[in-house]
Every structure is written in C-alpha cells, then in structure tokens.
XYZ file of C-alpha atoms in Angstrom:
196
model
C 42.136 62.229 275.886
C 40.763 60.216 273.067
C 37.832 61.772 271.355
C 37.538 60.187 267.996
C 35.632 56.976 268.483
C 32.039 57.818 269.338
C 31.780 59.459 265.960
C 34.096 56.938 264.381
C 33.098 56.866 260.714
C 34.141 53.220 260.347
C 31.934 52.088 263.264
C 29.006 54.114 261.916
C 29.567 52.624 258.480
C 29.628 49.077 259.899
C 26.380 49.710 261.787
C 24.709 51.093 258.631
C 25.857 48.003 256.714
C 24.456 45.734 259.451
C 21.128 47.570 259.319
C 20.965 47.276 255.538
C 21.744 43.542 255.638
C 19.073 43.013 258.292
C 16.613 45.213 256.405
C 17.161 43.211 253.218
C 16.512 39.965 255.108
C 19.996 38.608 254.367
C 20.943 38.227 258.026
C 19.393 38.796 261.443
C 20.660 40.081 264.784
C 21.167 36.531 266.100
C 23.428 35.640 263.175
C 25.445 38.818 263.704
C 25.740 37.992 267.405
C 26.938 34.487 266.497
C 29.670 35.970 264.299
C 30.723 38.234 267.169
C 30.758 35.280 269.575
C 33.033 33.312 267.236
C 35.294 36.370 266.973
C 35.533 36.611 270.762
C 36.185 32.910 271.393
C 39.941 33.424 271.539
C 39.621 36.567 273.654
C 40.539 35.871 277.253
C 42.358 37.490 280.150
C 44.480 34.328 280.095
C 46.230 35.839 277.075
C 47.195 38.960 279.030
C 48.252 36.751 281.938
C 50.556 34.760 279.621
C 52.086 37.991 278.319
C 52.637 39.231 281.868
C 54.188 35.953 283.027
C 56.588 35.972 280.076
C 57.561 39.584 280.795
C 58.206 38.702 284.444
C 60.340 35.700 283.422
C 62.226 37.104 280.434
C 63.747 40.601 280.795
C 64.494 40.798 277.061
C 60.846 40.052 276.205
C 59.736 42.643 278.762
C 61.922 45.249 277.093
C 60.567 44.398 273.641
C 56.978 44.380 274.968
C 57.263 47.816 276.534
C 59.016 49.234 273.460
C 56.597 47.830 270.853
C 53.871 45.488 272.099
C 52.510 44.927 268.605
C 55.860 43.497 267.521
C 56.405 41.438 270.708
C 52.986 39.738 270.995
C 53.449 37.415 267.974
C 56.243 35.712 269.951
C 53.395 34.217 272.035
C 51.106 33.638 269.068
C 49.072 36.731 269.921
C 48.461 40.010 268.145
C 46.330 43.108 267.868
C 45.044 42.446 264.353
C 41.685 40.902 263.605
C 39.410 43.747 264.636
C 37.613 46.245 262.460
C 40.753 48.313 262.159
C 44.404 48.208 263.172
C 45.012 49.097 266.802
C 48.134 50.356 268.492
C 48.738 48.597 271.810
C 50.755 50.221 274.542
C 51.851 48.173 277.550
C 52.500 50.312 280.621
C 54.468 48.868 283.538
C 53.683 49.412 287.192
C 56.691 50.172 289.390
C 57.128 50.798 293.124
C 56.587 54.527 292.466
C 54.116 54.473 289.576
C 50.761 52.762 289.128
C 48.813 52.699 285.870
C 45.081 52.309 285.361
C 43.026 52.084 282.167
C 39.808 53.726 281.107
C 37.936 54.600 277.952
C 36.272 57.884 278.801
C 33.936 57.774 275.811
C 32.774 54.142 275.690
C 34.563 50.856 276.468
C 37.590 50.590 274.163
C 39.936 47.980 275.554
C 42.242 45.191 274.258
C 39.597 42.437 274.182
C 41.955 39.854 272.687
C 44.266 40.131 275.709
C 41.810 40.916 278.518
C 38.622 39.182 277.344
C 35.268 40.983 277.250
C 35.317 44.077 279.440
C 33.627 43.990 282.858
C 30.373 45.918 283.170
C 31.852 48.449 285.606
C 34.491 49.364 282.989
C 31.660 50.571 280.739
C 29.833 52.486 283.459
C 29.728 56.254 283.282
C 30.597 56.448 286.976
C 33.901 54.599 286.476
C 34.741 56.387 283.220
C 34.247 59.835 284.670
C 35.531 59.348 288.223
C 38.746 57.397 287.573
C 40.073 60.351 285.591
C 39.204 62.920 288.290
C 39.943 60.945 291.441
C 41.832 57.742 290.554
C 43.177 57.129 294.060
C 39.666 57.172 295.540
C 38.268 54.914 292.801
C 41.107 52.408 293.227
C 40.496 52.392 296.977
C 36.874 51.448 296.288
C 38.236 48.434 294.395
C 40.279 47.593 297.507
C 43.573 48.872 296.102
C 45.037 51.348 298.593
C 48.171 52.938 297.168
C 50.628 54.947 299.253
C 50.463 58.711 298.657
C 53.980 58.688 297.179
C 52.888 56.363 294.347
C 52.020 58.382 291.241
C 48.919 57.222 289.364
C 48.691 57.561 285.599
C 45.321 57.096 283.880
C 45.521 55.884 280.288
C 42.528 56.735 278.071
C 41.950 54.161 275.342
C 40.408 54.905 271.979
C 39.356 52.993 268.881
C 42.902 53.297 267.568
C 44.972 53.013 270.761
C 44.551 50.432 273.505
C 46.582 49.781 276.634
C 47.394 46.926 278.974
C 48.930 47.293 282.417
C 51.954 45.151 283.218
C 51.588 44.545 286.972
C 54.595 44.311 289.258
C 55.801 40.774 289.883
C 54.774 39.749 293.387
C 57.595 39.103 295.865
C 58.359 35.465 296.671
C 57.563 34.195 293.172
C 61.154 33.758 291.948
C 60.957 29.965 291.647
C 57.597 29.827 289.887
C 57.139 28.668 286.298
C 55.530 30.901 283.667
C 52.340 28.873 283.934
C 52.250 29.317 287.701
C 52.949 33.029 287.351
C 50.162 33.418 284.778
C 47.781 31.903 287.323
C 48.435 34.841 289.645
C 47.389 37.513 287.125
C 43.816 38.827 287.076
C 41.918 40.858 284.491
C 41.646 43.623 287.087
C 45.435 43.636 287.451
C 45.769 44.089 283.692
C 43.351 47.046 283.864
C 45.061 48.450 286.951
C 42.235 48.213 289.493
C 44.121 45.449 291.361
C 47.818 44.971 292.086
C 48.138 41.686 290.124
C-alpha cells in the first residue's frame, strides 16, 4: 500500500508556494488553472491506447514495456517526466488467468499523461476502499464479470509509482493495423475496470 502522498512534502510545499504567490497578488487561481490546463493538453487515453496497440503488435516492444516502461515509452515519443517529480511507471499485463486493476487508495494518483484526466469514480472513496476489499464485486458493477479461476491483482498507485494495465488483445484482431487496434482500447481497459 502506498502511504506517502497525502502528506507528501513536495505537494504541500507547492501548495504553500501557490498560496504565497496568490497572496502577493502575483498570480490568481485562474492563471494557475490555465497553467495546469496547458500541462494536461497532451494527456489523453489515446497515448495509453497507442502504447497498448504497439505492445500487441510488437512482441519485442511488449517485453521492453513490461520490463521497464520508463525506458520503452520514449520509443513512441511518450514519457513519465514532466510532472512535479519523477514517477516510476509499471505496466502490468492481463492474461487468461490474471486480471489487474488500478486504484490509488489515498487520493487519485494515476498516469495522467497516458490515461488522460482520471474519471470521477476513480477518485471516489467508495471505489478506492471497495476495490481493494472486494475487487471481483466492484468489477462486476462495471459490467466486467471474471471467471472465479481468474486471479485479480489490485495495484495501489502513489505519488512516486504509477501503473497502467496492458489489456489482453481481443481475439479476431490479427489483421488489424496499430491504429485500428488503438481504437479498440478504452481508458477503463487501461485502468482494469473493462476488458479492453
């Protein structure tokens, strides 16, 4: 379990700096929001979909991605840098016998650059607390009914460590291009609350 980010000294320091800048009249909340919006412009689940499609199409890339995602992502012009601090990204692959699902039990840590802004349910206390205790039931509520023999692993993100699920490639997609494959991938599949 992660447990270091609600009291993250860097985040608290950033917030104090923001408050001082606002208090001194040098910037206002709207300007800070505009900076954040510019930062998030490149953040999209399409990035995670591209990564997934490449992994489905190129076994060597898949191997590199699962071994060290931070080193593999630049091959697609992507990365995990650019935030307030360096983040370690782990990519966890679904298999016929193992399903992965992501959560941040303390807040909403998540690889924004690859998955886009997090959905509101991801931040909810109900999701954060229940998916750890009863993941099979929570996934069923999302419409994902997994056989009992499929093991479910819940990955808890933190300010320093983020995860992305690599969904299983759907059957019957062997002749599809990477672009077509990327079109099949959803943000929920990259979180693990959907199969793709």
